[in-house]
Coordinates of C-alpha atoms and ligand atoms in Angstrom, one line a residue:
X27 CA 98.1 98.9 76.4
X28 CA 101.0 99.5 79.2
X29 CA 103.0 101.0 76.3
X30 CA 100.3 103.6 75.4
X31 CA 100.0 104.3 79.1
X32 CA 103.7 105.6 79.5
X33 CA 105.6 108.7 78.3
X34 CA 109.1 109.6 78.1
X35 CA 110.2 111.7 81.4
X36 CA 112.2 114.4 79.5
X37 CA 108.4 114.9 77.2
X38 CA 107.1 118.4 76.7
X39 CA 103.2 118.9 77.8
X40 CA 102.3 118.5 74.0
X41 CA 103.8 115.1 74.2
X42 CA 102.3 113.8 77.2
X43 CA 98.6 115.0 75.6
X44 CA 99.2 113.2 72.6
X45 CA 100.0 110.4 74.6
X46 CA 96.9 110.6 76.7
X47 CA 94.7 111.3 74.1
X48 CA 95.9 107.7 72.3
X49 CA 95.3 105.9 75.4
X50 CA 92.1 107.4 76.2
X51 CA 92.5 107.1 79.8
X52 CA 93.0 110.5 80.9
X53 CA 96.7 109.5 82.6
X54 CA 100.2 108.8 81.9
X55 CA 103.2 107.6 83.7
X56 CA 106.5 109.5 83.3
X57 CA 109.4 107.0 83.2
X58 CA 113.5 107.6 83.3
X59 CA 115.5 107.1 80.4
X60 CA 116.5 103.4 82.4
X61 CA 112.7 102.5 82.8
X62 CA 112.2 103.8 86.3
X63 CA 108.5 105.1 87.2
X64 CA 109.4 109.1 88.0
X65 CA 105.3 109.8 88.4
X66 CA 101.7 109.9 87.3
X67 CA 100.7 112.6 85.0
X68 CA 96.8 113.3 84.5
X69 CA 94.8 115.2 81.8
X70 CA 93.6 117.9 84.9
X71 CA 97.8 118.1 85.9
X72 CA 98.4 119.6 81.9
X73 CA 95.3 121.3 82.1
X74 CA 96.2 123.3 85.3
X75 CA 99.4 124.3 83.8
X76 CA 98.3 125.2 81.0
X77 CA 96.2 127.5 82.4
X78 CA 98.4 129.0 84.8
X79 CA 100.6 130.4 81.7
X80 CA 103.1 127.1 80.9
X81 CA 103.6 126.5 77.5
X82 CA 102.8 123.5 75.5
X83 CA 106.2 122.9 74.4
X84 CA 107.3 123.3 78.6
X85 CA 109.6 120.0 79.4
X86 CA 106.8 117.6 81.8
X87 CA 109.7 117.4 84.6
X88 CA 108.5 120.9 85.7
X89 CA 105.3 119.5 86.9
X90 CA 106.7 116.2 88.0
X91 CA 110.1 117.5 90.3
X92 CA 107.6 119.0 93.0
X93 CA 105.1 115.8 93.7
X94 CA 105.5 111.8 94.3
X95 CA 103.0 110.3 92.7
X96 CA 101.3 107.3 94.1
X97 CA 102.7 103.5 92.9
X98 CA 102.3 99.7 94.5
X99 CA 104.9 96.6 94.1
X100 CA 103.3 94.7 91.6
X101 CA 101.6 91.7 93.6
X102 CA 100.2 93.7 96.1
X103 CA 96.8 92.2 96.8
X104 CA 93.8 93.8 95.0
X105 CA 92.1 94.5 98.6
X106 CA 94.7 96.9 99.2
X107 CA 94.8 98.1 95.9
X108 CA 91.0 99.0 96.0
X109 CA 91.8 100.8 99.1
X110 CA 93.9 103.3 97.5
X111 CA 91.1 104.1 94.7
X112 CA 89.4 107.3 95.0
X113 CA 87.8 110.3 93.4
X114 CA 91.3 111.5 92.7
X115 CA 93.2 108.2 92.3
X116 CA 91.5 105.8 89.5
X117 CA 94.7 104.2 88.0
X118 CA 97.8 103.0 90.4
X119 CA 101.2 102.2 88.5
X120 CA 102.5 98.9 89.7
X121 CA 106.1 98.4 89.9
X122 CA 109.0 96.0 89.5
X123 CA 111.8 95.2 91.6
X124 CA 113.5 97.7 89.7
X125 CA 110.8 100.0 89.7
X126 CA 109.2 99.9 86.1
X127 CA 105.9 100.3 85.5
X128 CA 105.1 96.5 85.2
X129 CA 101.2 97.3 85.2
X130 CA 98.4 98.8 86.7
X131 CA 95.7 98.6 88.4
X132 CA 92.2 100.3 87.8
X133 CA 88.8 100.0 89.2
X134 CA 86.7 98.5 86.8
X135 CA 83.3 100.7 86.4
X136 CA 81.1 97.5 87.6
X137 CA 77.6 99.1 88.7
X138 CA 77.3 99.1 92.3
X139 CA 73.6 100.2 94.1
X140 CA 74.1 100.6 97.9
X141 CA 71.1 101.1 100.0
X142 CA 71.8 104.6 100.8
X143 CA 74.9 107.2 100.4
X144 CA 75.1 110.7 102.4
X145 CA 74.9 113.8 99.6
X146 CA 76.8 116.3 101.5
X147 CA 76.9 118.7 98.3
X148 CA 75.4 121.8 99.4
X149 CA 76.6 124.4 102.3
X150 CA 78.2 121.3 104.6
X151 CA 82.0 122.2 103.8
X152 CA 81.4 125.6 104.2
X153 CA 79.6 125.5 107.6
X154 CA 82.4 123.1 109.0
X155 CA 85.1 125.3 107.6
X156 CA 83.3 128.2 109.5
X157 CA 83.7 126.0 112.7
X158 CA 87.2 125.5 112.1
X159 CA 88.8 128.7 111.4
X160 CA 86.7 130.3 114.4
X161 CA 87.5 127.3 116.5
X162 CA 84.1 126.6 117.5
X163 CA 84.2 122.5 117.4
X164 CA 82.8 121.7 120.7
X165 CA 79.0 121.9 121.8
X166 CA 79.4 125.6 122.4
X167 CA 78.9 127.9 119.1
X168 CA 76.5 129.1 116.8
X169 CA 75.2 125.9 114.8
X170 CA 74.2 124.3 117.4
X171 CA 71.1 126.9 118.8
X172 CA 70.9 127.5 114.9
X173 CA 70.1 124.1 114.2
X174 CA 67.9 123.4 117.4
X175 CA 65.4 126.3 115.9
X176 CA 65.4 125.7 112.6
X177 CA 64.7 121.9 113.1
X178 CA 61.7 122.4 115.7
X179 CA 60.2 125.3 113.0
X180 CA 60.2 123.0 110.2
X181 CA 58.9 120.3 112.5
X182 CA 56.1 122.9 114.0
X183 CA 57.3 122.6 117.8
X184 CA 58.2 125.3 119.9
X185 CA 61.5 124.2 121.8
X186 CA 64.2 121.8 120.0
X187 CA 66.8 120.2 122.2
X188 CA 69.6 118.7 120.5
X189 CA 71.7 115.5 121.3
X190 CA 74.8 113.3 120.5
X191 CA 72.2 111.1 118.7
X192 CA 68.8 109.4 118.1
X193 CA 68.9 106.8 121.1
X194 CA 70.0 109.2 123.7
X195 CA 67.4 111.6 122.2
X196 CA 64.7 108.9 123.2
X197 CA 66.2 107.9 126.4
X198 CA 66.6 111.8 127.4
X199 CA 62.9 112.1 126.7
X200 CA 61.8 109.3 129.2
X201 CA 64.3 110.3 131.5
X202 CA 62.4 114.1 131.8
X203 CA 58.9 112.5 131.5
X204 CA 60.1 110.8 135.2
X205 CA 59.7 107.5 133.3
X206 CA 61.7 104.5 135.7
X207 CA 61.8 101.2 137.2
X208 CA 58.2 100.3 138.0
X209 CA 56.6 101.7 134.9
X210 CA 55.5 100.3 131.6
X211 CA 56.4 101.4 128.4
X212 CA 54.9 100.5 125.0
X213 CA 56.2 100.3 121.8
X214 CA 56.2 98.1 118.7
X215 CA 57.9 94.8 118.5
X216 CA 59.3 95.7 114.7
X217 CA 61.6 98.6 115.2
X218 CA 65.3 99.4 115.7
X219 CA 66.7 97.8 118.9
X220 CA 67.0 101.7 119.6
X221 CA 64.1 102.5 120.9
X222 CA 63.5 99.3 123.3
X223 CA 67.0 100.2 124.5
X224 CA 66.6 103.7 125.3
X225 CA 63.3 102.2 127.6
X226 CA 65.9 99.3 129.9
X227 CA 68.7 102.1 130.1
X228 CA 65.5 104.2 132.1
X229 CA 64.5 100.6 134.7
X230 CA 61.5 100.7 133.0
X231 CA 59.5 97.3 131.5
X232 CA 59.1 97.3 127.7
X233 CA 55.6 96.3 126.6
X234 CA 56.1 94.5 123.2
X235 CA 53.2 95.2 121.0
X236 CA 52.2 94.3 117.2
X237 CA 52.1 96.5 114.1
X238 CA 48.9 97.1 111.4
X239 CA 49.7 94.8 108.8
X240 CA 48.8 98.2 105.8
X241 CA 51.2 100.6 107.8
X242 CA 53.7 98.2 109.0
X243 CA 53.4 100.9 112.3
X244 CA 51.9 100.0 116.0
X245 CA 48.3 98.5 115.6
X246 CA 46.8 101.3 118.0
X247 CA 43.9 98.1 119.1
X248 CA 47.3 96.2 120.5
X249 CA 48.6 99.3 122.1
X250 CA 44.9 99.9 123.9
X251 CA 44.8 95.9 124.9
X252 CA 48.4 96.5 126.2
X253 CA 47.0 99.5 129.0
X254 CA 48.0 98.7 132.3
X255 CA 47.6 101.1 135.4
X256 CA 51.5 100.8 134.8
X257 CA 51.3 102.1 131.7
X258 CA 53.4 105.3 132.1
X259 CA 54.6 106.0 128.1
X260 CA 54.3 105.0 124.6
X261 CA 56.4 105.2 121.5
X262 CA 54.9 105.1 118.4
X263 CA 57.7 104.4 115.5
X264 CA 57.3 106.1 112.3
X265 CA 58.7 102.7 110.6
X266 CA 60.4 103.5 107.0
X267 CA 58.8 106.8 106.8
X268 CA 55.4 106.0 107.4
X269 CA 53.3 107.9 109.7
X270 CA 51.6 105.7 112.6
X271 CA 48.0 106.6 113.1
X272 CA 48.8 109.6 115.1
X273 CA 45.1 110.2 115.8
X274 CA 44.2 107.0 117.3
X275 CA 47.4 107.1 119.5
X276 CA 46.6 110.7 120.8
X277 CA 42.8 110.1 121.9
X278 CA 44.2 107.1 123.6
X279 CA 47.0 108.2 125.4
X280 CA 44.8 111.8 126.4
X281 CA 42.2 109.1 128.1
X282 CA 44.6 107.2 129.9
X283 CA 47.0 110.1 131.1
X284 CA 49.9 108.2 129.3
X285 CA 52.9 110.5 127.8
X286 CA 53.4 110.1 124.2
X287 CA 56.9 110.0 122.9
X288 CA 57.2 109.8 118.9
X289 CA 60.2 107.9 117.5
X290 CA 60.7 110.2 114.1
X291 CA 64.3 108.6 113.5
X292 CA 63.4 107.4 109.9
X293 CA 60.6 109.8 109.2
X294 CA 61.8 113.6 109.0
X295 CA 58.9 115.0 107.0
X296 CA 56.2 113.0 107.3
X297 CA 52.9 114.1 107.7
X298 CA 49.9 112.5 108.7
X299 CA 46.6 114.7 108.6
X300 CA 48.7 117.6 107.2
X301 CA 51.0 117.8 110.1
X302 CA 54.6 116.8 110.6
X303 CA 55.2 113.9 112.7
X304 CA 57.5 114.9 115.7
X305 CA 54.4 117.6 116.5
X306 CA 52.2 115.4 118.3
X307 CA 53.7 113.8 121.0
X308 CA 54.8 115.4 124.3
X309 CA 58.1 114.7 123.4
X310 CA 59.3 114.0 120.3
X311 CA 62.7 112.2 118.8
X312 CA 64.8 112.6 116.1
X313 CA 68.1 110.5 114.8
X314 CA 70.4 112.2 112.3
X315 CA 72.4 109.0 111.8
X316 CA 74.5 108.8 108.6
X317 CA 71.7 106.9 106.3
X318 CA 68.4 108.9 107.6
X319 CA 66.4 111.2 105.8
X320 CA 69.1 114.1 106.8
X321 CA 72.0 113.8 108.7
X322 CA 74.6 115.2 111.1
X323 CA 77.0 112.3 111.2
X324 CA 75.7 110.9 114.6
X325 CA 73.1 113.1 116.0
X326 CA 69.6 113.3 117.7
X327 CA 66.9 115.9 118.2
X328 CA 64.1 116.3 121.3
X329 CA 61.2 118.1 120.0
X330 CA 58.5 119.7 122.8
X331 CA 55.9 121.9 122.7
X332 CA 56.4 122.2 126.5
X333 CA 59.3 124.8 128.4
X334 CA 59.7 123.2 131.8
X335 CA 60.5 119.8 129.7
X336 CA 63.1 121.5 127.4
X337 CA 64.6 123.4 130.3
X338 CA 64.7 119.6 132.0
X339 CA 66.1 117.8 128.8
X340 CA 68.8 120.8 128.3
X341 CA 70.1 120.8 132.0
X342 CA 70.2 116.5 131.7
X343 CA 71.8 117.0 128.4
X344 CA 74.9 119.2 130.4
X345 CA 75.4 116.8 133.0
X346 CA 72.9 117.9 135.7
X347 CA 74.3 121.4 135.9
X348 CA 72.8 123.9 137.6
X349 CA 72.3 126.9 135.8
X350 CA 71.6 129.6 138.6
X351 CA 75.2 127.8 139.9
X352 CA 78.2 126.5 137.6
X353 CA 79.8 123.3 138.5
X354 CA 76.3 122.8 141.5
X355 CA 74.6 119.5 140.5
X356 CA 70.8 118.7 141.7
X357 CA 70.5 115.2 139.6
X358 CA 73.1 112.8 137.9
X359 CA 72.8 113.9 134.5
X360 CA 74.5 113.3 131.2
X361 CA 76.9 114.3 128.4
X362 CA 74.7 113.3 125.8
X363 CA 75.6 117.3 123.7
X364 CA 75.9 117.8 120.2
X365 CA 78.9 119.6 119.0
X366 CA 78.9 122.6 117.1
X367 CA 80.4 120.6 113.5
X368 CA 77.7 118.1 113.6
X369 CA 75.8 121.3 113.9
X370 CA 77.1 122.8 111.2
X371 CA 75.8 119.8 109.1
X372 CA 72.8 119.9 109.9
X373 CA 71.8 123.2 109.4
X374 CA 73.2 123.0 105.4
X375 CA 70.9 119.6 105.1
X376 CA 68.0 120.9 106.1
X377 CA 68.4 124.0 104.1
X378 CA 67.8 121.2 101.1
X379 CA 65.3 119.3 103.4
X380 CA 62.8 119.8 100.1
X381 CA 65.0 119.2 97.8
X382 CA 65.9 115.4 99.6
X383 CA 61.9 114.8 99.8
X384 CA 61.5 115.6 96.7
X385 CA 64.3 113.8 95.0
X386 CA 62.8 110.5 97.6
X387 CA 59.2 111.0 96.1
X388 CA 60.3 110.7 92.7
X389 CA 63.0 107.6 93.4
X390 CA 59.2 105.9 94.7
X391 CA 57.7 107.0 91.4
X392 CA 60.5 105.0 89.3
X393 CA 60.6 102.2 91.3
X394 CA 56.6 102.4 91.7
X395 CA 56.7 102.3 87.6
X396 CA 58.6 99.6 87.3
X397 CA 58.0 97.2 90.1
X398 CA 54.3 97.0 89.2
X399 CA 55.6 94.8 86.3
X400 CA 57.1 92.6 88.6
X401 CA 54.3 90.9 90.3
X402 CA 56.4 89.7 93.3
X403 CA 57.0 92.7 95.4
X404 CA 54.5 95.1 97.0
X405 CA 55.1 98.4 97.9
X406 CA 54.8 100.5 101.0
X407 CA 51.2 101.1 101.0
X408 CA 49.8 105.1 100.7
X409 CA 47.5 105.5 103.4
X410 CA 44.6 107.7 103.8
X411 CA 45.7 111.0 106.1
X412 CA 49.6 109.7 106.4
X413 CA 52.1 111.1 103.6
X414 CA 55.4 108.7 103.7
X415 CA 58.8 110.3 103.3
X416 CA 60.5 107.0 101.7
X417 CA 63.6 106.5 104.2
X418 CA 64.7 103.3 102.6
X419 CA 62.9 102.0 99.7
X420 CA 61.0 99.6 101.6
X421 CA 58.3 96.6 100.2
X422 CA 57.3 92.9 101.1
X423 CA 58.0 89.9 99.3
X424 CA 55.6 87.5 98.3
X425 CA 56.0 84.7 101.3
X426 CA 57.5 81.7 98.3
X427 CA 60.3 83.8 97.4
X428 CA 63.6 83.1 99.3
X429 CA 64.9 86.1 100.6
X430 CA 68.3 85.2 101.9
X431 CA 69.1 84.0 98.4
X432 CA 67.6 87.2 96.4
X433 CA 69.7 89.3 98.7
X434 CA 73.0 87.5 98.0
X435 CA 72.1 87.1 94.3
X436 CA 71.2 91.0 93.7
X437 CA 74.6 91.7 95.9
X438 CA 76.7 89.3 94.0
X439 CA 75.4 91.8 90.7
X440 CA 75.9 95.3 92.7
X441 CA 72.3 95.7 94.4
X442 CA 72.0 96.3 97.8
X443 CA 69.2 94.7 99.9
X444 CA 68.5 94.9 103.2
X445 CA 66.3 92.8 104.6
X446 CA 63.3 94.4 107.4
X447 CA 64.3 94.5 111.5
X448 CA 64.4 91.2 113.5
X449 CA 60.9 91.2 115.6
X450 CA 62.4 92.5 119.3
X451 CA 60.7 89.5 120.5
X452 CA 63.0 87.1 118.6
X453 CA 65.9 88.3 120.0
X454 CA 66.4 86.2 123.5
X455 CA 67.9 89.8 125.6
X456 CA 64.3 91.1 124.7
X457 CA 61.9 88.2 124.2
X458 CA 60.8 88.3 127.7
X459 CA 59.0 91.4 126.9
X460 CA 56.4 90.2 124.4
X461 CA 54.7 86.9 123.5
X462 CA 54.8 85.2 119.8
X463 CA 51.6 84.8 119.8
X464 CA 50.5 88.5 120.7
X465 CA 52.6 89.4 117.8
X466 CA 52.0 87.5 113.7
X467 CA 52.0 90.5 112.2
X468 CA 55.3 91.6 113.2
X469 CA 57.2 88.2 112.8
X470 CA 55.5 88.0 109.2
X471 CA 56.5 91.4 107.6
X472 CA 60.0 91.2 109.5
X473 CA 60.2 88.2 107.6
X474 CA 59.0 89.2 104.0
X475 CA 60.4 92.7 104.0
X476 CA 63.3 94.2 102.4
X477 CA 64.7 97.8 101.5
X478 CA 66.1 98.3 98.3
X479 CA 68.7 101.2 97.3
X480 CA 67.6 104.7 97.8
X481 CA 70.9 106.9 96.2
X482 CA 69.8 110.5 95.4
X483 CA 72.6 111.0 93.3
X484 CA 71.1 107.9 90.9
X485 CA 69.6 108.8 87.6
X486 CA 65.9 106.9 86.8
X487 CA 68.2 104.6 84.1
X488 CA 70.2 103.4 87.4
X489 CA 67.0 102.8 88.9
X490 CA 66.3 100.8 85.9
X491 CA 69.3 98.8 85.9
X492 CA 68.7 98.4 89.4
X493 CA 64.7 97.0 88.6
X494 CA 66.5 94.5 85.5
X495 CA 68.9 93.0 88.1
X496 CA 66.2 92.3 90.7
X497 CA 63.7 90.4 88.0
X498 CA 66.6 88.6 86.5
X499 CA 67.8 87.1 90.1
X500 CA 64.1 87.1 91.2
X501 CA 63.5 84.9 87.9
X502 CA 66.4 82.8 88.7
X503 CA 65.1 81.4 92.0
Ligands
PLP627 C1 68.1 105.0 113.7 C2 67.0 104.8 114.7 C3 67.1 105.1 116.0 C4 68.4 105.4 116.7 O1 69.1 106.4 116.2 P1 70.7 106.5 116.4 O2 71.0 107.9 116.1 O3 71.4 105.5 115.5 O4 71.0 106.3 117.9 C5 66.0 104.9 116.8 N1 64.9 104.4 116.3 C6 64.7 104.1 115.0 C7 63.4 103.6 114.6 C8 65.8 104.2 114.2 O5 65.7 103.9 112.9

């Protein structure tokens, strides 16, 4: 094979085709008259010059005097090697002492399913490049007010401000609702370590409580139970997309004068009752992390209905500044801005917002299809009033089945699976904030739940690939 992979330095163009089209792998490597590598020739090199007017009879050198072409030493350890694959690299020469094309090296095409990729194939580039060449990288610019109104009318809120990211956004939001040290604040004990974070950065006392066993969201009976005359703000966590009961919480937290803060992070167009989630809260919170529904990198949103709390979020946001009086400060505030290229992201995702929902309802549909045959896994349950936006593909195990050892079987055979969030309460920094026995429900699903790959760019037979691998491990346990 090495021999149909090489070609003779002094070829023409026709040569080197005839030689790739033997070898079938789309390359060639030019090599000196002594056997020393000169460089890497690929089908799209010929094609370009072809097309730019060279002639098929045109001596290769031409093409390979301007370029160096990528090689390793022979022996260099595969790690390294894989680290120099890419969209444009497939094959790497590997040379001799004396610089001949011992071998090579290619990445075999083994399936591989992560959990989630970012698709940034639709304006993204563009809107970045626009940054760029008018030099508008920093929080200042266009993109960033763009973005901030586009978001909160898609959402259904009047004012959006935006943040560095999805932790700050919550922390920024408790931080203008006056929340502090002396207050309670309750959330669900299955969530990302975000949002009990955001509460300790404020002084404030976490009040772990436990999630509906059908939603996997905060059980709004535990929330009620948990009321305190302390009690100064709850977040309800839109867990893997799904809506919390939005209605409960409301009527609730209207009779008790308590502030609602929603935790969107993983549920960008959701809906429960017809509405989007982030629209009923006093303050609402978005993450635009790298694996949610759409992203800006890192990135966060504050969505409110309410001026005076947008005008208090944005002057927080900017350090404290004054704004009647540049450089004056009234309160410590923070840097916790977006910048303009993160921006610039963000406003080409959400232009395909529908597109991503759509593409996420139909992944459910193929898995939904298929997992039904396998009797061991239930699905994210479809609620009455609450429309799920399938963040990760997320379902529960049946309690016999070992899930430590189905996640390092599917990885060993390309499938990614992620198991659910550690119960808060578990963790020793947090468990002083909520009791085991106030919260089964949570220690149960965290411990019976996984997420299985959610690519957009996969086709329904990866999907199916993806199904066959998880019953063949599942029926190897
Ligand atoms: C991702 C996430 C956050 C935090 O967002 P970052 O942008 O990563 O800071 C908060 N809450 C939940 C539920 C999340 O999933």
């Amino acid at each position: 094979m090495l021999e149909q992979m090489c070609c003779s330095s002094d070829s023409t163009i026709l040569q080197v085709l005839k030689v790739i089209d033997t070898n079938t792998r789309g390359i060639a490597f030019a090599v000196a008259e002594d056997g020393r590598f000169v460089g890497t020739l690929t089908d799209g090199d010929l094609r370009r010059a072809f097309i730019s007017g060279v002639s098929l009879d045109t001596p290769v050198s031409i093409l390979l005097g301007a370029r160096t072409s990528l090689a390793m030493p022979i022996g260099t350890p595969v790690n390294e090697l894989i680290k120099k694959i890419s969209n444009k690299i497939k094959i790497i020469p590997l040379l001799d002492e004396q610089q001949r094309v011992a071998d090579y090296f290619e990445m075999k095409a083994e399936f591989h399913a992560p959990i989630a990729t970012t698709e940034l194939n639709g304006n993204e580039m563009a809107y970045v490049m626009e940054c760029i060449s008018t030099n508008w990288i920093s929080s200042q610019g266009s993109f960033v007010k763009q973005f901030e109104d586009e978001f909160s009318t898609y959402i259904g809120t009047r004012n959006g401000v935006a943040v560095s990211n999805g932790t700050v956004a919550l922390h920024l939001a408790l931080v203008a609702l006056g929340v502090g040290s002396g207050d309670e604040v309750i959330l669900p004990d299955l969530t990302f370590v975000g949002t009990i974070n955001a509460v300790l950065y404020t002084g404030a006392t976490p009040v772990l409580v436990d999630v509906e066993e059908q939603s996997w969201c905060i059980d709004p009976s535990a929330f009620e139970r948990a009321i305190t005359p302390r009690t100064k703000a709850v977040i309800p966590v839109h867990l893997y997309g799904q809506p919390c009961d939005m209605g409960q919480i409301m009527a609730l937290a209207n009779v008790h004068n308590i502030s609602v803060i929603e935790d969107c992070a993983e549920a960008h167009g959701a809906e429960y009752s017809g509405r989007k989630v982030g629209g009923f809260g006093h303050i609402n919170c978005f993450s635009f992390f790298g694996n949610k529904i759409i992203t800006t990198g890192e990135g966060g949103i504050c969505l409110t209905d309410d001026e005076n709390l947008a005008e208090k979020m944005r002057v927080l946001r900017d350090h404290g500044m004054s704004k009647e009086r540049r450089y004056w400060h009234d309160e410590i505030g923070f840097n916790y801005r977006l910048t303009n290229l993160q921006a610039a992201i963000g406003v080409a995702q959400l232009e395909r917002i529908d597109e991503i929902l759509y593409k996420r309802e139909r992944i459910r549909e193929w898995y939904q299809d298929g997992l039904e045959k396998c009797k061991v896994l239930k699905m994210q349950e479809r609620l009455p009033l609450r429309k799920s936006v399938n963040w990760l593909f997320s379902c529960l195990l049946q309690e016999r089945i070992d899930r430590d050892e189905l996640i390092s079987k599917a990885k060993s055979k390309g499938v990614d699976i992620r198991p659910f969030f550690f119960p808060l309460h578990e963790m020793p920094i947090y468990s002083q904030y909520g009791r085991a026995e106030d919260l089964p429900v949570s220690k149960k699903l965290s411990s019976i739940g996984i997420s299985l790959p959610t690519v957009l760019s996969f086709s329904e037979e990866n999907y199916n690939t993806i199904m066959q691998i998880i019953t063949e491990v599942i029926e190897e346990l």
